[in-house]
PDB file of C-alpha atoms in Angstrom:
ATOM      1  CA  LEU R   1       2.630  15.803  -0.459  1.00  0.00           C
ATOM      2  CA  ARG R   2       0.811  15.258  -3.750  1.00  0.00           C
ATOM      3  CA  HIS R   3      -1.982  13.453  -1.902  1.00  0.00           C
ATOM      4  CA  PHE R   4      -2.344  15.679   1.187  1.00  0.00           C
ATOM      5  CA  GLY R   5      -1.073  19.039  -0.055  1.00  0.00           C
ATOM      6  CA  GLY R   6       1.989  21.108   0.716  1.00  0.00           C
ATOM      7  CA  SER R   7       0.933  21.939   4.297  1.00  0.00           C
ATOM      8  CA  ALA R   8       1.169  18.304   5.446  1.00  0.00           C
ATOM      9  CA  GLU R   9       4.094  17.454   7.715  1.00  0.00           C
ATOM     10  CA  CYS R  10       5.954  14.311   6.639  1.00  0.00           C
ATOM     11  CA  LEU R  11       7.694  12.071   9.182  1.00  0.00           C
ATOM     12  CA  PRO R  12       9.990   9.388   7.694  1.00  0.00           C
ATOM     13  CA  VAL R  13      10.144   6.135   9.710  1.00  0.00           C
ATOM     14  CA  ASP R  14      11.758   2.741   9.164  1.00  0.00           C
ATOM     15  CA  GLY R  15       9.295   0.214   7.774  1.00  0.00           C
ATOM     16  CA  VAL R  16       5.606  -0.669   7.919  1.00  0.00           C
ATOM     17  CA  ALA R  17       5.717  -1.680  11.593  1.00  0.00           C
ATOM     18  CA  ALA R  18       6.985   1.781  12.528  1.00  0.00           C
ATOM     19  CA  VAL R  19       4.208   3.410  10.477  1.00  0.00           C
ATOM     20  CA  LEU R  20       1.576   1.349  12.309  1.00  0.00           C
ATOM     21  CA  ASP R  21       3.163   2.205  15.653  1.00  0.00           C
ATOM     22  CA  GLU R  22       3.001   5.938  14.897  1.00  0.00           C
ATOM     23  CA  LEU R  23      -0.682   5.604  14.016  1.00  0.00           C
ATOM     24  CA  ALA R  24      -1.470   3.478  17.077  1.00  0.00           C
ATOM     25  CA  ARG R  25       0.123   6.110  19.340  1.00  0.00           C
ATOM     26  CA  ARG R  26      -1.766   8.815  17.407  1.00  0.00           C
ATOM     27  CA  GLN R  27       1.458  10.603  16.547  1.00  0.00           C
ATOM     28  CA  SER R  28       0.257  10.832  12.937  1.00  0.00           C
ATOM     29  CA  GLU R  29      -3.169  10.952  11.309  1.00  0.00           C
ATOM     30  CA  PHE R  30      -2.228   8.901   8.256  1.00  0.00           C
ATOM     31  CA  GLY R  31       0.491   6.529   7.157  1.00  0.00           C
ATOM     32  CA  LEU R  32       1.932   5.751   3.751  1.00  0.00           C
ATOM     33  CA  ILE R  33       3.136   2.215   3.010  1.00  0.00           C
ATOM     34  CA  PRO R  34       4.421   0.661  -0.232  1.00  0.00           C
ATOM     35  CA  LEU R  35       2.123  -1.657  -2.154  1.00  0.00           C
ATOM     36  CA  GLY R  36       4.704  -2.435  -4.802  1.00  0.00           C
ATOM     37  CA  ASN R  37       5.828  -1.220  -8.180  1.00  0.00           C
ATOM     38  CA  SER R  38       5.403  -2.127 -11.820  1.00  0.00           C
ATOM     39  CA  VAL R  39       7.821  -5.043 -11.319  1.00  0.00           C
ATOM     40  CA  GLU R  40       6.753  -6.626  -8.015  1.00  0.00           C
ATOM     41  CA  SER R  41       3.908  -6.447  -5.483  1.00  0.00           C
ATOM     42  CA  ARG R  42       4.170  -5.771  -1.754  1.00  0.00           C
ATOM     43  CA  VAL R  43       0.542  -6.559  -0.885  1.00  0.00           C
ATOM     44  CA  ALA R  44       1.395 -10.014   0.435  1.00  0.00           C
ATOM     45  CA  ALA R  45       4.162  -8.643   2.632  1.00  0.00           C
ATOM     46  CA  ASP R  46       2.360  -5.659   4.116  1.00  0.00           C
ATOM     47  CA  PHE R  47      -1.405  -6.062   4.204  1.00  0.00           C
ATOM     48  CA  ASP R  48      -1.571  -8.615   6.988  1.00  0.00           C
ATOM     49  CA  ALA R  49       0.011  -6.000   9.252  1.00  0.00           C
ATOM     50  CA  VAL R  50      -2.595  -3.453   8.175  1.00  0.00           C
ATOM     51  CA  VAL R  51      -5.470  -5.826   8.959  1.00  0.00           C
ATOM     52  CA  ARG R  52      -4.037  -6.784  12.361  1.00  0.00           C
ATOM     53  CA  GLY R  53      -3.398  -3.129  13.147  1.00  0.00           C
ATOM     54  CA  GLU R  54      -7.091  -2.330  12.677  1.00  0.00           C
ATOM     55  CA  MET R  55      -6.316   0.446  10.214  1.00  0.00           C
ATOM     56  CA  LYS R  56      -8.318   1.343   7.141  1.00  0.00           C
ATOM     57  CA  LEU R  57      -7.132   1.798   3.605  1.00  0.00           C
ATOM     58  CA  CYS R  58      -7.891   5.456   2.829  1.00  0.00           C
ATOM     59  CA  GLY R  59      -6.285   6.003  -0.548  1.00  0.00           C
ATOM     60  CA  ILE R  60      -3.910   4.850  -3.254  1.00  0.00           C
ATOM     61  CA  VAL R  61      -1.058   6.976  -4.609  1.00  0.00           C
ATOM     62  CA  ARG R  62       0.668   6.044  -7.870  1.00  0.00           C
ATOM     63  CA  LEU R  63       3.898   7.745  -8.888  1.00  0.00           C
ATOM     64  CA  ALA R  64       6.346   7.467 -11.741  1.00  0.00           C
ATOM     65  CA  LEU R  65       9.601   6.101 -10.350  1.00  0.00           C
ATOM     66  CA  HIS R  66      12.756   8.150 -10.825  1.00  0.00           C
ATOM     67  CA  TYR R  67      15.793   7.787  -8.609  1.00  0.00           C
ATOM     68  CA  ALA R  68      18.010  10.576  -7.319  1.00  0.00           C
ATOM     69  CA  VAL R  69      21.144  10.887  -5.218  1.00  0.00           C
ATOM     70  CA  LEU R  70      20.259  12.702  -1.985  1.00  0.00           C
ATOM     71  CA  GLY R  71      22.642  13.967   0.662  1.00  0.00           C
ATOM     72  CA  LYS R  72      23.984  16.844   2.744  1.00  0.00           C
ATOM     73  CA  CYS R  73      27.518  16.861   1.376  1.00  0.00           C
ATOM     74  CA  SER R  74      28.670  17.711  -2.134  1.00  0.00           C
ATOM     75  CA  ARG R  75      28.735  14.967  -4.754  1.00  0.00           C
ATOM     76  CA  GLY R  76      32.517  14.896  -4.678  1.00  0.00           C
ATOM     77  CA  GLU R  77      32.491  14.153  -0.938  1.00  0.00           C
ATOM     78  CA  VAL R  78      30.234  11.074  -1.159  1.00  0.00           C
ATOM     79  CA  ARG R  79      32.000   7.950   0.157  1.00  0.00           C
ATOM     80  CA  GLU R  80      28.986   5.686   0.821  1.00  0.00           C
ATOM     81  CA  VAL R  81      25.682   5.322  -1.032  1.00  0.00           C
ATOM     82  CA  TYR R  82      22.708   3.677   0.665  1.00  0.00           C
ATOM     83  CA  GLY R  83      19.640   2.349  -1.108  1.00  0.00           C
ATOM     84  CA  GLU R  84      16.997  -0.361  -0.968  1.00  0.00           C
ATOM     85  CA  PRO R  85      17.439  -3.548  -3.051  1.00  0.00           C
ATOM     86  CA  ALA R  86      14.964  -2.405  -5.718  1.00  0.00           C
ATOM     87  CA  ALA R  87      16.789   0.907  -6.257  1.00  0.00           C
ATOM     88  CA  LEU R  88      20.529   0.239  -6.363  1.00  0.00           C
ATOM     89  CA  PRO R  89      20.594  -2.301  -9.248  1.00  0.00           C
ATOM     90  CA  ARG R  90      18.752   0.148 -11.519  1.00  0.00           C
ATOM     91  CA  CYS R  91      21.353   2.844 -10.840  1.00  0.00           C
ATOM     92  CA  ARG R  92      24.635   0.916 -10.762  1.00  0.00           C
ATOM     93  CA  SER R  93      25.807   2.112 -14.184  1.00  0.00           C
ATOM     94  CA  TRP R  94      25.381   5.780 -13.239  1.00  0.00           C
ATOM     95  CA  LEU R  95      27.018   5.222  -9.855  1.00  0.00           C
ATOM     96  CA  ALA R  96      29.973   3.418 -11.456  1.00  0.00           C
ATOM     97  CA  VAL R  97      30.635   6.378 -13.760  1.00  0.00           C
ATOM     98  CA  HIS R  98      29.875   9.343 -11.480  1.00  0.00           C
ATOM     99  CA  LEU R  99      30.689   7.947  -8.010  1.00  0.00           C
ATOM    100  CA  PRO R 100      33.236   5.227  -8.831  1.00  0.00           C
ATOM    101  CA  THR R 101      34.957   5.237  -5.425  1.00  0.00           C
ATOM    102  CA  ALA R 102      31.786   5.286  -3.312  1.00  0.00           C
ATOM    103  CA  ARG R 103      30.754   2.077  -1.561  1.00  0.00           C
ATOM    104  CA  THR R 104      27.140   0.987  -2.169  1.00  0.00           C
ATOM    105  CA  VAL R 105      25.223  -0.479   0.773  1.00  0.00           C
ATOM    106  CA  GLU R 106      21.777  -2.107   0.625  1.00  0.00           C
ATOM    107  CA  VAL R 107      19.300  -1.182   3.378  1.00  0.00           C
ATOM    108  CA  THR R 108      15.711  -2.201   4.037  1.00  0.00           C
ATOM    109  CA  SER R 109      13.923   0.969   2.936  1.00  0.00           C
ATOM    110  CA  ALA R 110      14.273   4.389   1.342  1.00  0.00           C
ATOM    111  CA  SER R 111      13.582   6.021   4.712  1.00  0.00           C
ATOM    112  CA  THR R 112      16.532   4.159   6.246  1.00  0.00           C
ATOM    113  CA  ALA R 113      18.774   5.215   3.356  1.00  0.00           C
ATOM    114  CA  CYS R 114      17.755   8.859   3.804  1.00  0.00           C
ATOM    115  CA  ARG R 115      18.214   8.730   7.574  1.00  0.00           C
ATOM    116  CA  LEU R 116      21.766   7.429   7.129  1.00  0.00           C
ATOM    117  CA  ALA R 117      22.464  10.095   4.512  1.00  0.00           C
ATOM    118  CA  ASP R 118      21.336  12.682   7.048  1.00  0.00           C
ATOM    119  CA  GLU R 119      23.312  11.266   9.980  1.00  0.00           C
ATOM    120  CA  LYS R 120      26.602  10.055   8.480  1.00  0.00           C
ATOM    121  CA  PRO R 121      29.258  12.375   7.016  1.00  0.00           C
ATOM    122  CA  GLY R 122      30.048  11.501   3.411  1.00  0.00           C
ATOM    123  CA  ALA R 123      26.876   9.423   3.016  1.00  0.00           C
ATOM    124  CA  ALA R 124      24.205   9.710   0.333  1.00  0.00           C
ATOM    125  CA  ALA R 125      20.961   7.918  -0.467  1.00  0.00           C
ATOM    126  CA  VAL R 126      19.514   6.602  -3.707  1.00  0.00           C
ATOM    127  CA  ALA R 127      15.783   7.296  -3.471  1.00  0.00           C
ATOM    128  CA  ALA R 128      12.974   9.174  -5.169  1.00  0.00           C
ATOM    129  CA  ARG R 129      13.608  12.924  -5.113  1.00  0.00           C
ATOM    130  CA  GLU R 130      10.345  13.361  -3.157  1.00  0.00           C
ATOM    131  CA  TRP R 131      12.273  12.144  -0.095  1.00  0.00           C
ATOM    132  CA  ALA R 132      14.554  15.200  -0.217  1.00  0.00           C
ATOM    133  CA  ALA R 133      12.208  17.777   1.336  1.00  0.00           C
ATOM    134  CA  PRO R 134      10.860  15.791   4.330  1.00  0.00           C
ATOM    135  CA  CYS R 135      14.356  14.462   5.120  1.00  0.00           C
ATOM    136  CA  LYS R 136      16.004  17.881   4.629  1.00  0.00           C
ATOM    137  CA  LEU R 137      18.437  16.523   2.040  1.00  0.00           C
ATOM    138  CA  ASP R 138      19.784  18.103  -1.134  1.00  0.00           C
ATOM    139  CA  VAL R 139      19.299  16.578  -4.580  1.00  0.00           C
ATOM    140  CA  LEU R 140      22.847  15.875  -5.759  1.00  0.00           C
ATOM    141  CA  ALA R 141      21.735  14.219  -9.021  1.00  0.00           C
ATOM    142  CA  ASP R 142      18.354  13.321 -10.494  1.00  0.00           C
ATOM    143  CA  LYS R 143      16.971  10.607 -12.780  1.00  0.00           C
ATOM    144  CA  ILE R 144      20.035   8.408 -12.434  1.00  0.00           C
ATOM    145  CA  GLU R 145      18.346   5.112 -13.330  1.00  0.00           C
ATOM    146  CA  THR R 146      19.913   3.342 -16.309  1.00  0.00           C
ATOM    147  CA  HIS R 147      16.627   1.788 -17.398  1.00  0.00           C
ATOM    148  CA  PRO R 148      13.093   3.146 -16.913  1.00  0.00           C
ATOM    149  CA  ALA R 149      12.171   2.454 -13.301  1.00  0.00           C
ATOM    150  CA  GLY R 150       8.435   2.153 -13.989  1.00  0.00           C
ATOM    151  CA  SER R 151       5.914   3.232 -11.370  1.00  0.00           C
ATOM    152  CA  ALA R 152       5.315   2.750  -7.654  1.00  0.00           C
ATOM    153  CA  CYS R 153       2.093   2.265  -5.725  1.00  0.00           C
ATOM    154  CA  PHE R 154       1.527   3.359  -2.116  1.00  0.00           C
ATOM    155  CA  ALA R 155      -1.394   2.859   0.271  1.00  0.00           C
ATOM    156  CA  VAL R 156      -2.627   5.641   2.538  1.00  0.00           C
ATOM    157  CA  ILE R 157      -3.821   4.134   5.835  1.00  0.00           C
ATOM    158  CA  GLY R 158      -5.598   5.644   8.835  1.00  0.00           C
ATOM    159  CA  GLU R 159      -8.498   5.200  11.239  1.00  0.00           C
ATOM    160  CA  GLN R 160     -11.246   6.713   9.072  1.00  0.00           C
ATOM    161  CA  ILE R 161     -12.097   6.093   5.433  1.00  0.00           C
ATOM    162  CA  PRO R 162     -12.855   9.189   3.317  1.00  0.00           C
ATOM    163  CA  PRO R 163     -16.447  10.089   2.376  1.00  0.00           C
ATOM    164  CA  ARG R 164     -18.025   8.988  -0.882  1.00  0.00           C
ATOM    165  CA  THR R 165     -17.206  10.659  -4.168  1.00  0.00           C
ATOM    166  CA  LYS R 166     -18.614   9.976  -7.611  1.00  0.00           C
ATOM    167  CA  ASN R 167     -15.810   7.525  -8.404  1.00  0.00           C
ATOM    168  CA  ASP R 168     -14.604   5.249  -5.585  1.00  0.00           C
ATOM    169  CA  CYS R 169     -12.976   1.882  -4.969  1.00  0.00           C
ATOM    170  CA  THR R 170     -13.351  -0.517  -2.045  1.00  0.00           C
ATOM    171  CA  ALA R 171     -10.646  -2.936  -0.939  1.00  0.00           C
ATOM    172  CA  ILE R 172     -11.682  -6.219   0.662  1.00  0.00           C
ATOM    173  CA  LEU R 173      -9.970  -9.255   2.127  1.00  0.00           C
ATOM    174  CA  LEU R 174     -11.533 -12.417   0.738  1.00  0.00           C
ATOM    175  CA  GLN R 175     -11.048 -15.944   2.093  1.00  0.00           C
ATOM    176  CA  VAL R 176     -12.501 -18.982   0.325  1.00  0.00           C
ATOM    177  CA  ASP R 177     -12.207 -22.737   0.649  1.00  0.00           C
ATOM    178  CA  ASN R 178      -9.178 -24.085  -1.185  1.00  0.00           C
ATOM    179  CA  ARG R 179     -11.100 -26.286  -3.611  1.00  0.00           C
ATOM    180  CA  PRO R 180     -11.770 -26.335  -7.347  1.00  0.00           C
ATOM    181  CA  GLY R 181     -14.164 -23.490  -8.111  1.00  0.00           C
ATOM    182  CA  GLY R 182     -13.938 -21.886  -4.657  1.00  0.00           C
ATOM    183  CA  LEU R 183     -12.677 -18.546  -5.947  1.00  0.00           C
ATOM    184  CA  ALA R 184     -14.752 -18.754  -9.138  1.00  0.00           C
ATOM    185  CA  ASP R 185     -17.951 -19.174  -7.091  1.00  0.00           C
ATOM    186  CA  ALA R 186     -17.138 -16.038  -5.091  1.00  0.00           C
ATOM    187  CA  LEU R 187     -16.195 -13.945  -8.113  1.00  0.00           C
ATOM    188  CA  GLY R 188     -19.341 -15.131  -9.858  1.00  0.00           C
ATOM    189  CA  VAL R 189     -21.340 -13.152  -7.283  1.00  0.00           C
ATOM    190  CA  LEU R 190     -19.547  -9.973  -8.378  1.00  0.00           C
ATOM    191  CA  LYS R 191     -20.234 -10.736 -12.028  1.00  0.00           C
ATOM    192  CA  ARG R 192     -23.936 -11.412 -11.479  1.00  0.00           C
ATOM    193  CA  ASN R 193     -24.277  -8.185  -9.492  1.00  0.00           C
ATOM    194  CA  LYS R 194     -22.311  -6.192 -12.104  1.00  0.00           C
ATOM    195  CA  VAL R 195     -19.567  -5.176  -9.668  1.00  0.00           C
ATOM    196  CA  ASN R 196     -16.341  -4.371 -11.485  1.00  0.00           C
ATOM    197  CA  LEU R 197     -13.171  -5.986 -10.122  1.00  0.00           C
ATOM    198  CA  SER R 198     -10.046  -3.912 -10.802  1.00  0.00           C
ATOM    199  CA  ARG R 199      -7.403  -5.833  -8.832  1.00  0.00           C
ATOM    200  CA  ILE R 200      -6.914  -9.226  -7.202  1.00  0.00           C
ATOM    201  CA  GLU R 201      -3.803 -10.669  -5.547  1.00  0.00           C
ATOM    202  CA  SER R 202      -3.276 -13.776  -3.458  1.00  0.00           C
ATOM    203  CA  LEU R 203      -2.065 -13.446   0.138  1.00  0.00           C
ATOM    204  CA  PRO R 204      -0.277 -16.061   2.261  1.00  0.00           C
ATOM    205  CA  ALA R 205      -2.647 -18.222   4.323  1.00  0.00           C
ATOM    206  CA  GLU R 206      -1.739 -20.145   7.482  1.00  0.00           C
ATOM    207  CA  ASN R 207      -3.862 -23.150   6.476  1.00  0.00           C
ATOM    208  CA  CYS R 208      -3.177 -22.967   2.761  1.00  0.00           C
ATOM    209  CA  ASP R 209      -4.352 -26.563   2.287  1.00  0.00           C
ATOM    210  CA  LYS R 210      -7.819 -25.524   3.511  1.00  0.00           C
ATOM    211  CA  HIS R 211      -8.169 -21.824   2.670  1.00  0.00           C
ATOM    212  CA  ALA R 212      -7.024 -19.271   0.103  1.00  0.00           C
ATOM    213  CA  ILE R 213      -6.933 -15.528   0.855  1.00  0.00           C
ATOM    214  CA  PHE R 214      -7.065 -12.688  -1.663  1.00  0.00           C
ATOM    215  CA  PHE R 215      -6.780  -8.912  -1.699  1.00  0.00           C
ATOM    216  CA  VAL R 216      -9.546  -7.641  -3.983  1.00  0.00           C
ATOM    217  CA  GLU R 217     -10.286  -4.119  -5.207  1.00  0.00           C
ATOM    218  CA  ILE R 218     -13.775  -3.412  -6.571  1.00  0.00           C
ATOM    219  CA  ALA R 219     -15.660  -0.366  -7.824  1.00  0.00           C
ATOM    220  CA  GLY R 220     -17.887   1.496  -5.357  1.00  0.00           C
ATOM    221  CA  HIS R 221     -17.823   2.804  -1.775  1.00  0.00           C
ATOM    222  CA  ALA R 222     -18.493   0.734   1.344  1.00  0.00           C
ATOM    223  CA  ALA R 223     -21.015   3.360   2.513  1.00  0.00           C
ATOM    224  CA  ASP R 224     -23.186   2.658  -0.543  1.00  0.00           C
ATOM    225  CA  LYS R 225     -26.095   0.502   0.666  1.00  0.00           C
ATOM    226  CA  ARG R 226     -26.465  -1.150  -2.732  1.00  0.00           C
ATOM    227  CA  LEU R 227     -22.835  -2.248  -2.691  1.00  0.00           C
ATOM    228  CA  GLY R 228     -23.307  -3.368   0.910  1.00  0.00           C
ATOM    229  CA  ARG R 229     -26.095  -5.748  -0.114  1.00  0.00           C
ATOM    230  CA  LYS R 230     -23.944  -7.150  -2.901  1.00  0.00           C
ATOM    231  CA  LEU R 231     -21.069  -7.721  -0.474  1.00  0.00           C
ATOM    232  CA  GLU R 232     -23.422  -9.586   1.859  1.00  0.00           C
ATOM    233  CA  SER R 233     -24.277 -11.891  -1.047  1.00  0.00           C
ATOM    234  CA  LEU R 234     -20.557 -12.334  -1.630  1.00  0.00           C
ATOM    235  CA  ARG R 235     -19.984 -13.073   2.057  1.00  0.00           C
ATOM    236  CA  ARG R 236     -22.198 -16.164   1.799  1.00  0.00           C
ATOM    237  CA  LYS R 237     -19.746 -17.627  -0.738  1.00  0.00           C
ATOM    238  CA  THR R 238     -16.691 -17.013   1.465  1.00  0.00           C
ATOM    239  CA  THR R 239     -15.321 -18.160   4.802  1.00  0.00           C
ATOM    240  CA  ARG R 240     -14.127 -14.635   5.623  1.00  0.00           C
ATOM    241  CA  LEU R 241     -14.761 -11.196   4.176  1.00  0.00           C
ATOM    242  CA  GLU R 242     -13.319  -7.992   5.615  1.00  0.00           C
ATOM    243  CA  ILE R 243     -13.671  -4.481   4.230  1.00  0.00           C
ATOM    244  CA  LEU R 244     -10.210  -2.906   4.336  1.00  0.00           C
ATOM    245  CA  GLY R 245     -11.365   0.543   3.259  1.00  0.00           C
ATOM    246  CA  SER R 246     -12.785   2.761   0.529  1.00  0.00           C
ATOM    247  CA  TYR R 247     -11.127   5.630  -1.324  1.00  0.00           C
ATOM    248  CA  PRO R 248     -11.324   7.678  -4.523  1.00  0.00           C
ATOM    249  CA  THR R 249     -10.387   5.656  -7.584  1.00  0.00           C
ATOM    250  CA  PRO R 250      -6.664   6.208  -8.252  1.00  0.00           C
ATOM    251  CA  GLY R 251      -5.861   8.317 -11.281  1.00  0.00           C
ATOM    252  CA  PRO R 252      -3.151   7.643 -13.858  1.00  0.00           C
ATOM    253  CA  VAL R 253       0.493   7.472 -12.842  1.00  0.00           C
ATOM    254  CA  ASP R 254       1.673  10.969 -11.939  1.00  0.00           C
TER     255      ASP R 254
END
């Protein structure tokens, strides 16, 4: 809602594959998938599916992480609490004090936890309070994490990348030979052409003894012809280069 505005309709689904399926069937214009948080990254787990699904990266959303208890029943009626593995451990102390008799159950995603909280009597979900409105759940308690939960990063994906602004980023998939200096040679092209690199993460490669694959975020928009020429120079130092998308440079954590 913070990215698209209050008029956007949100449809919770279970997992990245379901998001891609909704987009492929044109049931939704955009999808939102997790890229990770301040503790761990999800790029390696999710971006291969984005590339194979022929979707574009259209934006990045960064949010401060706070966990809430969401449900349709009253807090005193909660018998089961569902949450993803990253959420429940951060909230166990609060749950032990305020919901001592409730059983905690790990599920694969926040959307699954919220769906179960909606469907099952006496069930609640531990998730960000932003899930409450689209899932039609009540906030039974807020900011229940024992320790600061940090921040979360999400990717907006769709068929079309947004137009240029005065401050953009471009995400690329970079494959180089797995040899000493292979990555350094490629990144040297960016340095010589004064292209700022803001993020780089390794991705799993099928032939890891021969190739190494990286997710790279650089300054500029793919529609900029000057950046295009620089990327062509970079391409000559790689065995594969794919533009995943361009989007306005993410602001500070909201």
